[in-house]
């Protein structure tokens, strides 16, 4: 896969914000490919466009890119509950896709604006799905964004989290151990530059939920969180026109977006099946091997929160 040419607006943004240089980009991809080839413990995807996603997410710092790739492959190895069994034909994965819980939006305010991702975090039945099962599908879509979305790679991501329908049963799923796993993946493994996070329709239990997430959020991300009491407050940051019609916007409906993203995931089934092999082999790591405890400080056995 060759490196896609950026549209003019994104090309200028990449030069300005990421210090991107087309000729140097090819050299950097070659350097990272060679570096990966010298890491006996890492089995990595070396498609040029895939590696470009990591370089851009790290603002073309070769050291940060190597660290990110190392972390990405290590974490996915030690989180099999999220990074194995990702066959889009799996009935449970298809059910979760049908919920439309994680939806990148097609429209942005300007050609240089970040990609907006709508997360309807309480749209699922907590007696039927776990938070990790939901997150597994979220990260499947994130993988497709890293691979195919130049806007997200260059301009970053704005996240809109709608907590409509949140219940105590949902809250009970967010144990510190599980939240740490998901946030470690998002912050440390994925080359996604998070610009802002907007919460709307927060439940009475929000302070309890957010206090757990804040425990594992980096300071930079904490400063980018905004909690909105109403939609008018949100529209000051994310214009109405870019949102789905269900939110009073001019974009496609939730139903349309859900169907489109489900189809995109299904269309990439072979990619996901092949993706199972990209991970680390700790027996081949030079130096001390890494364990799940090293990464997450947990042994895989969790207790649920007790909620009165």
Coordinates of C-alpha atoms in Angstrom, one line a residue, residues 20-268:
X20 CA 5.6 17.0 7.8
X21 CA 7.8 16.8 4.7
X22 CA 6.8 14.5 1.9
X23 CA 10.4 13.4 1.0
X24 CA 11.3 12.9 4.6
X25 CA 8.1 11.0 5.2
X26 CA 9.1 8.3 2.8
X27 CA 12.5 8.1 4.5
X28 CA 10.9 7.9 7.9
X29 CA 8.6 5.1 6.9
X30 CA 11.6 3.2 5.5
X31 CA 13.5 3.8 8.8
X32 CA 10.6 2.5 10.9
X33 CA 10.2 -0.5 8.7
X34 CA 13.8 -1.4 9.1
X35 CA 13.6 -0.8 12.8
X36 CA 10.7 -3.2 13.2
X37 CA 12.5 -5.8 11.2
X38 CA 15.3 -5.7 13.8
X39 CA 12.9 -6.3 16.7
X40 CA 12.7 -10.1 17.1
X41 CA 9.8 -10.0 19.5
X42 CA 7.5 -7.8 17.4
X43 CA 5.4 -9.2 14.5
X44 CA 4.1 -5.9 13.0
X45 CA 2.1 -4.7 10.0
X46 CA 4.5 -2.8 7.7
X47 CA 2.1 -1.3 5.2
X48 CA 3.4 2.2 4.4
X49 CA 0.1 3.9 5.0
X50 CA -0.4 2.1 8.4
X51 CA 3.1 3.3 9.6
X52 CA 2.3 6.9 8.3
X53 CA -0.6 6.9 10.7
X54 CA 1.7 6.2 13.6
X55 CA 4.3 8.8 12.4
X56 CA 1.6 11.5 12.2
X57 CA 0.1 10.6 15.5
X58 CA 3.6 11.1 17.0
X59 CA 4.3 14.3 15.0
X60 CA 7.0 12.5 13.1
X61 CA 9.2 11.9 16.1
X62 CA 11.0 8.7 15.3
X63 CA 11.6 7.8 18.9
X64 CA 8.0 8.4 19.9
X65 CA 6.8 6.4 16.9
X66 CA 9.0 3.5 17.9
X67 CA 7.7 3.7 21.5
X68 CA 4.1 3.9 20.3
X69 CA 4.5 0.9 18.0
X70 CA 6.2 -1.1 20.8
X71 CA 3.4 -0.2 23.2
X72 CA 0.7 -0.9 20.6
X73 CA 1.8 -4.5 19.9
X74 CA 2.6 -5.2 23.5
X75 CA -0.7 -4.0 24.9
X76 CA -2.8 -5.9 22.3
X77 CA -0.8 -9.1 23.1
X78 CA -1.7 -8.7 26.8
X79 CA -5.3 -7.8 26.2
X80 CA -6.6 -10.9 24.4
X81 CA -10.2 -10.1 25.6
X82 CA -10.1 -7.0 23.4
X83 CA -7.7 -7.9 20.6
X84 CA -8.5 -11.5 19.7
X85 CA -11.8 -12.8 18.3
X86 CA -12.3 -9.7 16.2
X87 CA -14.0 -11.4 13.3
X88 CA -16.7 -9.0 11.9
X89 CA -18.8 -12.1 11.1
X90 CA -19.1 -12.9 14.8
X91 CA -22.7 -12.5 15.8
X92 CA -21.9 -10.5 19.0
X93 CA -19.7 -8.1 17.1
X94 CA -22.4 -7.6 14.5
X95 CA -24.9 -7.0 17.3
X96 CA -22.7 -4.3 18.8
X97 CA -22.1 -2.7 15.4
X98 CA -25.9 -2.6 15.0
X99 CA -26.1 -0.5 18.2
X100 CA -24.2 2.4 16.6
X101 CA -22.3 3.1 19.8
X102 CA -19.1 4.4 18.1
X103 CA -19.6 6.5 15.0
X104 CA -17.1 8.7 13.3
X105 CA -19.0 11.6 11.6
X106 CA -18.4 12.4 8.0
X107 CA -18.7 16.2 8.2
X108 CA -16.4 18.7 9.9
X109 CA -16.7 22.4 10.3
X110 CA -13.7 23.2 8.0
X111 CA -11.4 21.2 5.8
X112 CA -8.8 21.5 8.6
X113 CA -11.1 20.6 11.5
X114 CA -10.5 17.4 13.5
X115 CA -12.6 14.3 12.8
X116 CA -15.5 14.1 15.2
X117 CA -16.4 10.7 16.8
X118 CA -19.7 10.2 18.4
X119 CA -19.7 7.7 21.3
X120 CA -23.1 6.8 22.6
X121 CA -21.7 5.2 25.7
X122 CA -24.9 3.9 27.4
X123 CA -26.8 2.7 24.3
X124 CA -26.1 -0.9 25.2
X125 CA -27.7 -3.4 27.6
X126 CA -25.3 -3.9 30.5
X127 CA -26.8 -7.3 31.2
X128 CA -25.9 -8.4 27.7
X129 CA -22.6 -6.8 26.9
X130 CA -19.5 -5.9 29.0
X131 CA -17.6 -2.7 28.7
X132 CA -14.6 -4.6 27.2
X133 CA -16.8 -6.2 24.6
X134 CA -18.0 -2.7 23.6
X135 CA -14.5 -1.4 23.6
X136 CA -13.3 -4.3 21.4
X137 CA -15.5 -3.0 18.7
X138 CA -14.6 0.6 19.3
X139 CA -10.9 -0.2 18.8
X140 CA -11.7 -2.1 15.6
X141 CA -13.2 1.1 14.2
X142 CA -10.2 3.0 15.5
X143 CA -7.9 0.7 13.6
X144 CA -9.8 1.5 10.4
X145 CA -9.5 5.2 11.2
X146 CA -5.7 4.9 11.7
X147 CA -5.4 3.1 8.4
X148 CA -7.8 5.1 6.2
X149 CA -8.7 8.5 7.7
X150 CA -6.2 11.2 6.8
X151 CA -8.2 13.9 8.5
X152 CA -8.0 12.1 11.8
X153 CA -4.3 11.4 11.3
X154 CA -3.4 15.0 10.5
X155 CA -6.1 17.1 12.4
X156 CA -6.7 14.8 15.3
X157 CA -10.0 13.8 16.9
X158 CA -12.8 15.5 18.8
X159 CA -14.9 13.1 20.8
X160 CA -18.6 13.6 21.7
X161 CA -19.8 11.3 24.4
X162 CA -23.5 11.1 24.8
X163 CA -24.5 9.3 28.0
X164 CA -28.2 9.2 27.4
X165 CA -29.7 6.1 29.0
X166 CA -26.9 5.5 31.6
X167 CA -28.0 3.5 34.6
X168 CA -26.4 2.1 37.7
X169 CA -25.9 -1.1 35.9
X170 CA -23.8 0.7 33.3
X171 CA -21.8 2.3 36.1
X172 CA -21.1 -1.0 37.7
X173 CA -19.2 -2.1 34.6
X174 CA -16.6 0.6 35.0
X175 CA -14.2 -0.9 37.5
X176 CA -10.8 0.8 37.9
X177 CA -9.1 -2.3 36.5
X178 CA -11.1 -2.3 33.3
X179 CA -11.1 1.4 32.8
X180 CA -7.3 1.5 33.2
X181 CA -7.0 -1.2 30.4
X182 CA -9.2 0.8 28.0
X183 CA -7.6 4.2 28.7
X184 CA -4.1 2.7 28.5
X185 CA -4.9 1.4 25.0
X186 CA -6.4 4.7 23.9
X187 CA -3.7 7.0 25.4
X188 CA -0.6 4.9 25.0
X189 CA -1.1 2.5 22.2
X190 CA -3.1 4.3 19.5
X191 CA -1.6 7.2 17.5
X192 CA -4.7 9.3 17.9
X193 CA -4.3 12.9 19.0
X194 CA -7.3 13.7 21.1
X195 CA -8.2 17.4 20.8
X196 CA -11.3 17.7 22.9
X197 CA -13.8 15.4 24.7
X198 CA -17.4 16.7 25.2
X199 CA -19.9 15.0 27.5
X200 CA -23.6 15.5 27.1
X201 CA -26.7 14.1 28.7
X202 CA -24.7 13.1 31.8
X203 CA -26.6 11.0 34.4
X204 CA -26.7 11.5 38.2
X205 CA -24.0 8.9 38.5
X206 CA -21.6 10.9 36.2
X207 CA -19.4 12.1 39.0
X208 CA -18.8 8.5 40.1
X209 CA -18.0 7.3 36.6
X210 CA -15.8 10.3 35.7
X211 CA -13.8 10.0 39.0
X212 CA -12.8 6.5 37.9
X213 CA -11.8 7.6 34.4
X214 CA -9.9 10.6 35.8
X215 CA -7.7 8.3 37.8
X216 CA -6.1 7.1 34.6
X217 CA -6.4 10.1 32.3
X218 CA -3.2 12.0 31.5
X219 CA -3.2 15.6 32.5
X220 CA -3.3 16.8 28.9
X221 CA -6.5 14.9 28.3
X222 CA -8.1 16.0 31.5
X223 CA -7.7 19.6 30.4
X224 CA -9.5 18.9 27.2
X225 CA -12.7 17.5 28.8
X226 CA -15.8 19.7 28.7
X227 CA -19.1 18.8 30.3
X228 CA -22.2 20.5 28.7
X229 CA -25.4 21.1 30.5
X230 CA -27.3 21.5 27.3
X231 CA -26.9 21.3 23.5
X232 CA -26.5 25.1 23.0
X233 CA -23.4 24.9 25.1
X234 CA -22.1 22.1 22.9
X235 CA -22.8 23.9 19.7
X236 CA -20.3 26.6 20.6
X237 CA -17.6 24.0 20.1
X238 CA -19.1 21.5 17.7
X239 CA -21.5 23.3 15.3
X240 CA -25.0 22.0 14.8
X241 CA -24.4 21.4 11.1
X242 CA -21.8 18.7 11.6
X243 CA -23.9 16.6 13.9
X244 CA -26.3 13.8 12.9
X245 CA -29.9 14.8 12.1
X246 CA -31.0 13.1 15.4
X247 CA -29.1 15.8 17.2
X248 CA -30.7 18.6 15.2
X249 CA -27.8 18.7 12.8
X250 CA -27.4 18.5 9.1
X251 CA -25.4 15.3 8.9
X252 CA -26.7 11.8 8.2
X253 CA -28.9 10.1 10.7
X254 CA -27.7 7.7 13.4
X255 CA -29.3 4.8 11.5
X256 CA -27.5 5.7 8.3
X257 CA -24.1 6.1 10.0
X258 CA -24.6 2.8 11.9
X259 CA -25.3 0.9 8.7
X260 CA -22.4 2.5 6.9
X261 CA -19.9 1.8 9.7
X262 CA -21.1 -1.8 10.1
X263 CA -20.6 -2.4 6.4
X264 CA -17.1 -0.8 6.5
X265 CA -16.1 -3.2 9.3
X266 CA -17.5 -6.2 7.5
X267 CA -15.8 -5.1 4.2
X268 CA -12.5 -5.3 6.1

